[in-house]
Amino acid sequence: MNHEDFFKIKDGWNLKIESLKEEQLVHYGSNLLCGNGYLGYRGTLVEWNKNQYQACVITDTYDMADDKWRELSNSPNALATEVRLNEKKLGDYPGEDQMETELNFNYKYGIFKRNSINDEKINIVSERFASYSNLHLIANNYQIKNLSNQKVELKLGINGDVWDLNGSHLENFSGEYDSSENTLYLKAETVESNITLVTALSFKFKKGKIQNLKVENEKKSIYLLMDIEAEAGGIELDRNMIVYSSNDREEPLKAALNDASSALKTGYQTLKNEHQAVWDKKWELMDIRVKGNILDQLAVRFNLYHNIIATPAHSERLPIGARGLSCQAYQGAAFWDQEIFNLPMFLFTETETAKNILKYRYHTLNGARKKAKDLGYEGAFYAWISGKSGAELCPSFFFKDVISGRKIRNHFNDWQIHVSPDISYTIWKYYLATDDIDFVVEYGSEILFEVARFLHSRVYYNQYKDQYEIIRLLGPDEYHENVDNNAFTNYQTQFALKKALYFYYKMENEYPDKLSELKTKINLNDSEITAWQQIAEKIYLPQPNGNNLIEQFDGYFDLEDTTAEVLEDRLIDKEEYWGWPNGVAVFTQVIKQADVIQLFTLHDTFNEEVLAANYDYYEPRTQHGSSLSPSQYAIVAARLGRAEETYDYFKKSAFIDLMSTNKAVSGGTFIGGVHTAAAGGIWQLIVNGFAGMKIDKKGLSFKPTLCQEWEELEFKLNYKEKKFKVSLNQNQFKLKAATSNQTELEFRVFDQKQVLKPGAEYSLKI
Amino acid sequence: MNHEDFFKIKDGWNLKIESLKEEQLVHYGSNLLCGNGYLGYRGTLVEWNKNQYQACVITDTYDMADDKWRELSNSPNALATEVRLNEKKLGDYPGEDQMETELNFNYKYGIFKRNSINDEKINIVSERFASYSNLHLIANNYQIKNLSNQKVELKLGINGDVWDLNGSHLENFSGEYDSSENTLYLKAETVESNITLVTALSFKFKKGKIQNLKVENEKKSIYLLMDIEAEAGGIELDRNMIVYSSNDREEPLKAALNDASSALKTGYQTLKNEHQAVWDKKWELMDIRVKGNILDQLAVRFNLYHNIIATPAHSERLPIGARGLSCQAYQGAAFWDQEIFNLPMFLFTETETAKNILKYRYHTLNGARKKAKDLGYEGAFYAWISGKSGAELCPSFFFKDVISGRKIRNHFNDWQIHVSPDISYTIWKYYLATDDIDFVVEYGSEILFEVARFLHSRVYYNQYKDQYEIIRLLGPDEYHENVDNNAFTNYQTQFALKKALYFYYKMENEYPDKLSELKTKINLNDSEITAWQQIAEKIYLPQPNGNNLIEQFDGYFDLEDTTAEVLEDRLIDKEEYWGWPNGVAVFTQVIKQADVIQLFTLHDTFNEEVLAANYDYYEPRTQHGSSLSPSQYAIVAARLGRAEETYDYFKKSAFIDLMSTNKAVSGGTFIGGVHTAAAGGIWQLIVNGFAGMKIDKKGLSFKPTLCQEWEELEFKLNYKEKKFKVSLNQNQFKLKAATSNQTELEFRVFDQKQVLKPGAEYSLKI
């Protein structure tokens, strides 16, 4: 596949799409998303509607319609536009060959630009962004050029008939137009959760005169029908879409109208400047520069951009969706992806955001406790699909058997337990990267203890073998449900127990009152601590066998040894799910994604021989059917000094969305949208992979290796309130400390200890 | 359904079928089976072949063909016959409307009789039986009547092209005709197990003269083509089919030819007399007389007959097949049915046979040990489908998803563990019924200890709840695989551990040398005994809840509460399997068969309120999709005094085969043939149900109750070497001791202790 089938490169920040292809409509919407962590407005043209997957997903609007899946709601579209010239539609409507359209997207500032032209050279130019200075705002400048002072009929307004994956979430629509303020709004309520959602629109014609105006207030929309007389051969319009829900403000309507008026006063260019200033600050720490391949540079930034806009950095109570806010797929909710894929980038750049992400897990402890109780366990069993409250959003019946049409009882929600120890793991990493013991004492410890408690109630003791085991699991590899002693899960479990114990004893020594308060609060008794100790000591951890291989789970090596290619031929239906209960991969060693390999990216327990043996064994058996997979193989490849393989994985991972390589529907379920974990994985692939950065109790360390394809790599790190610039080329690794750093840094490169004073630069020939 | 659609009653021992229906061919073969525990010759006409399911299944001939299922082999058919009169075929060939045929079957002696007549009154009469005085013999008298001294062409011989379920088992055929002895044979070898199988035929014309004889020795058959001149308007032929395998004798050919000649000399009538004498002796103890409904009387004997002929009473090394020797379905192998359904009848009649059945489990201990080891356990994990060696014959992929055509990984072979404690349970019952401590010391104890050891290695300790649990099970209800703490299995497990401990301590006191010898042999150490004690004390046993209900397994009550009728409507394909992994019953409370109810028939732990509550709850949720189910509900109904419901279940159970109410194919797998467990269940339904007989440490007891439909019931019991006759009518229960009894009997009726001296009769008005 060639990227030119999908887009053209303008520079390291900008791409363009020179003509629209109907079969790629669903991908444009996701890839060209304007977003800011509060909302995501899909990359659709204003004349498009739900048939072209137009949607604007809003955080914190969980709702369930028609007894289907609980998911985020879409806002009505306040950029809906219809233009008629001489009673004929003007625009670029799929299937109607009226205009040639070019799209441009700028990933530095998240600016979507369209330029359409017809045979008579009439030209529509429009630009928009989802503001980072006011998260509720989408600002748009819209122009029609090359009119000969004709009159056009313009229909603009707010359309509530939006693209929804699982039922219509909005009802009780009401709208109004205030001609004095040039604002209109559409208010609605979500059908189950009764959230009020207000979408407002303010507009101003910079060119063109309104000659007639009629308000059309239909069931699910409010439109203004206007005759506009062009001025100087054109029409130019600034408009602002504002969205508020009753979860944001007590009076969302007031806030929306207020912001709409205010944005109109401020004006498009100023709004854009304010917005860009926020991005400039973000990129100062978050950008990664790649020299030597402009396509790769663009792809890196595409992924960084999407990881940033997927993250509700403004809140400590909202999850990062597995598809961000690019669509409703995966219910706008957090998976283990959040801690293991999305968070690491923030942990070493925008630390506060990393903390917010972890605080979200604190605030959802009750949801996790309820889940544990409901399933007969204790402590905190975090939801596989976690929304606002932490209640389990994962439906029991997830995929569909496309052959019989019957739903499949996938067990993501009850057997895939590793999300809980994954969160404990990440708290530990957060602590290592920040020294933020206050966070651990106030928030993290309660999570750690409740997770340990859950694990205690979840493991079984095998008296015959004198070991603890974990029975009936799904590991990261989702094609094998119902397995025992998944290596990844067992190791993570031990780690989570050990860290719970570590902080328990640390608090006992250093924060005894806080500990005692917490023990009372969660009714934690000493026998539980003893049990954690016992389990951590005696949990079964699959060890490398005679061939240095770690078995993914009990009996894995006895399964049919084949490859994904062979399984492809066994498919009855291209869309069928490969996994549980009877998919083509279930009884084979073909795995969906990194599992044992994922263990290696998190833990430094095994030597290079073990890494190499397992990498070589599992790699050909991995389908990479999950977008989470390639980046993890890439990191291990880099650790093994196989930088070219890391680069191959970079190609696989970075272009998943850009070249739509992953299918949008599986087992009858829509799973399209931006793969935010893969986006976060690109940061890891570069920083943990090529730069070989690791963090442990001894501090930061590097084992750099760079692929031939790239001349140079450069990124920043924020570590324990010190800032660094890392650069790496074919011959040299450099680490430069900011002059503003307060203390020196002790770190290791290729296991050699180094010290770096503020402002100093370390360099090593490689 | 009316029985007359299937057969007519001649008397309490005999049925007839007045005209053959093509759609019932498969059932005739099973229902009208001639058998003797060594072989089963299906109820087919001699002119039929494999297309009409002609087969003669031979014990101890396990073989696997074409990589399919290992199963018993069929012998070539030495009764194959083709008759031509004036160059036209004469006989009753399906689809060719030449003769009207009536079949008669006598269940007292297992005699199959056919009588066919054509428009010209030409009449074929044939009679056969599988001898109980020589198990290798099928004797046949064959006549053609009403010929006007015409010449007929007669083709008779041995046809090796037989009906096989899973591939052809025989190869390397060779045959010979010895004209001096009037014998011929066909020898073959099984393809995988290399067993030599010899089928011999000897014949003698009592009427009719051979005028020409030609031997036709084809690849898989040997035939004689003869012109026969009728005598006195007829032809009459005695012939003997003899089967031996190399597992029976070192020189099976010699034995077969020898028996063939000898049978010819003895003559049909004498052979028949010898055979009938054996049956007369069996019936003396095994018959059950029912007055008041001749159809029911016949049906009872049909079931007793089939339980007897299914059982290889002559051997202590062969299993009772779930379909006996009526066809190859279920691989001619033992399930838990053997101990729980087939054995009880023998335990109280032909005790030696019961002992042989249990010795079979002793001789297959190594198979069970291997299975345990293979699956990562210790001790004896008995095969779900157990053949000669006790190796697991149950294939991992059992049923087929008929919608996708993909095989289903059913877990009968690894998750359905209750067969092991079921065997322990039956050893205990055998001991109670016989006082045969020698058997326990020599054989039973090793089974009990190895099963306890297996259970020890199979349970998990839930430290949080301080209890042992059994995870990932199939209980008797096979629609719910992968369940935890199946009540039936957990209770049986505790029972098996307790009985192992009981005999351990008994042997420690009374047979210390034997115990020490056994401990050395199986390397049993004292810490294991302690563990059994701990597990028996702390195993989780689901208790009756507030509504007196025992939950079948963890979470059962949370499943969709619906009925089998509703599920019928959800079927996509009539043949689809209802259970694992995605069948219509899986996520519902609809169960295939008795499960909690089955627990009640084995254990007397619960009071009548609990029995009633569970019976009323589970009954409407039970599909009775297994032939094992109705008899168990029937017994509990009787305990609750609901004799009419017991009778309804009698109707359901006794006619499963007689009126072919169970389907012959499920999930793409042939499961037809005689339901031998249901046959054994009829004995239980009457003895344990209507007579309310139980046995425990306090001895025999009765709680009789009789359905209105029956005037009187009478059966014999053989208990601790004493014999009794039980009779029960609407007003009276009687127990009469044989005068030959050596001691008196202490027993209980309705919980009142009674004593019965030899020759005395107890009677109670009810």
PDB file of C-alpha atoms in Angstrom, chain A residues 64 66-70 166 330-331 335 384-385 392-402 404-415 474 481 577 580-581 666-671, chain B residues 480 558-562 567 570 578-589:
ATOM      1  CA  MET A  64     -28.020   4.041  26.500  1.00  0.00           C
ATOM      2  CA  ASP A  66     -32.890   1.119  22.668  1.00  0.00           C
ATOM      3  CA  ASP A  67     -31.345  -1.196  25.271  1.00  0.00           C
ATOM      4  CA  LYS A  68     -28.133  -1.250  23.276  1.00  0.00           C
ATOM      5  CA  TRP A  69     -24.685  -0.237  24.414  1.00  0.00           C
ATOM      6  CA  ARG A  70     -24.099   2.699  26.718  1.00  0.00           C
ATOM      7  CA  ASN A 166     -26.302   2.291  18.963  1.00  0.00           C
ATOM      8  CA  TYR A 330     -15.851   1.175  22.063  1.00  0.00           C
ATOM      9  CA  GLN A 331     -18.307   3.385  23.883  1.00  0.00           C
ATOM     10  CA  PHE A 335      -9.670   0.156  28.469  1.00  0.00           C
ATOM     11  CA  TRP A 384     -12.914  -3.653  31.055  1.00  0.00           C
ATOM     12  CA  ILE A 385     -14.771  -0.768  29.436  1.00  0.00           C
ATOM     13  CA  GLU A 392     -18.683  -1.964  33.611  1.00  0.00           C
ATOM     14  CA  LEU A 393     -19.843  -0.789  30.210  1.00  0.00           C
ATOM     15  CA  CYS A 394     -18.707  -3.905  28.413  1.00  0.00           C
ATOM     16  CA  PRO A 395     -21.795  -5.800  27.352  1.00  0.00           C
ATOM     17  CA  SER A 396     -21.805  -9.506  28.016  1.00  0.00           C
ATOM     18  CA  PHE A 397     -22.591 -10.114  24.393  1.00  0.00           C
ATOM     19  CA  PHE A 398     -20.019  -8.235  22.384  1.00  0.00           C
ATOM     20  CA  PHE A 399     -19.280  -9.663  18.991  1.00  0.00           C
ATOM     21  CA  LYS A 400     -21.705 -11.476  16.787  1.00  0.00           C
ATOM     22  CA  ASP A 401     -21.321 -14.856  15.159  1.00  0.00           C
ATOM     23  CA  VAL A 402     -21.791 -13.485  11.663  1.00  0.00           C
ATOM     24  CA  SER A 404     -25.424 -17.771  12.537  1.00  0.00           C
ATOM     25  CA  GLY A 405     -26.304 -14.175  13.376  1.00  0.00           C
ATOM     26  CA  ARG A 406     -26.265 -15.127  17.039  1.00  0.00           C
ATOM     27  CA  LYS A 407     -24.565 -12.898  19.581  1.00  0.00           C
ATOM     28  CA  ILE A 408     -21.385 -14.116  21.198  1.00  0.00           C
ATOM     29  CA  ARG A 409     -20.936 -14.115  24.951  1.00  0.00           C
ATOM     30  CA  ASN A 410     -17.436 -12.693  24.983  1.00  0.00           C
ATOM     31  CA  HIS A 411     -15.902 -12.583  28.404  1.00  0.00           C
ATOM     32  CA  PHE A 412     -13.977  -9.344  28.209  1.00  0.00           C
ATOM     33  CA  ASN A 413     -16.036  -8.055  31.094  1.00  0.00           C
ATOM     34  CA  ASP A 414     -15.475 -10.862  33.546  1.00  0.00           C
ATOM     35  CA  TRP A 415     -12.370 -12.834  32.610  1.00  0.00           C
ATOM     36  CA  LEU A 474      -8.238 -13.587  28.975  1.00  0.00           C
ATOM     37  CA  GLU A 481     -10.550 -16.715  26.333  1.00  0.00           C
ATOM     38  CA  TYR A 577     -14.504 -12.936  14.713  1.00  0.00           C
ATOM     39  CA  TRP A 580     -14.087 -17.115  21.280  1.00  0.00           C
ATOM     40  CA  PRO A 581     -15.834 -19.370  21.211  1.00  0.00           C
ATOM     41  CA  SER A 666     -15.485  -7.127  13.140  1.00  0.00           C
ATOM     42  CA  GLY A 667     -17.925  -9.809  14.176  1.00  0.00           C
ATOM     43  CA  GLY A 668     -20.705  -7.461  13.130  1.00  0.00           C
ATOM     44  CA  THR A 669     -19.539  -4.702  15.461  1.00  0.00           C
ATOM     45  CA  PHE A 670     -18.306  -1.296  14.274  1.00  0.00           C
ATOM     46  CA  ILE A 671     -14.800  -0.823  15.647  1.00  0.00           C
TER      47      ILE A 671
ATOM     48  CA  HIS B 480     -23.855 -25.807  30.675  1.00  0.00           C
ATOM     49  CA  ASP B 558     -28.938 -15.335  37.164  1.00  0.00           C
ATOM     50  CA  LEU B 559     -29.394 -16.936  33.758  1.00  0.00           C
ATOM     51  CA  GLU B 560     -32.374 -16.193  31.574  1.00  0.00           C
ATOM     52  CA  ASP B 561     -35.391 -17.957  32.986  1.00  0.00           C
ATOM     53  CA  THR B 562     -37.245 -19.561  30.144  1.00  0.00           C
ATOM     54  CA  LEU B 567     -35.872 -22.133  22.924  1.00  0.00           C
ATOM     55  CA  ARG B 570     -34.875 -19.830  18.553  1.00  0.00           C
ATOM     56  CA  TRP B 578     -28.404 -26.785  22.280  1.00  0.00           C
ATOM     57  CA  GLY B 579     -25.333 -26.515  24.460  1.00  0.00           C
ATOM     58  CA  TRP B 580     -21.779 -25.269  24.382  1.00  0.00           C
ATOM     59  CA  PRO B 581     -20.578 -22.958  23.216  1.00  0.00           C
ATOM     60  CA  ASN B 582     -23.338 -20.899  21.697  1.00  0.00           C
ATOM     61  CA  GLY B 583     -26.429 -23.104  21.534  1.00  0.00           C
ATOM     62  CA  VAL B 584     -29.853 -21.849  22.507  1.00  0.00           C
ATOM     63  CA  ALA B 585     -29.766 -23.206  26.058  1.00  0.00           C
ATOM     64  CA  VAL B 586     -26.339 -21.978  27.121  1.00  0.00           C
ATOM     65  CA  PHE B 587     -27.347 -18.644  28.596  1.00  0.00           C
ATOM     66  CA  THR B 588     -30.633 -19.823  30.003  1.00  0.00           C
ATOM     67  CA  GLN B 589     -31.847 -21.924  32.914  1.00  0.00           C
TER      68      GLN B 589
END
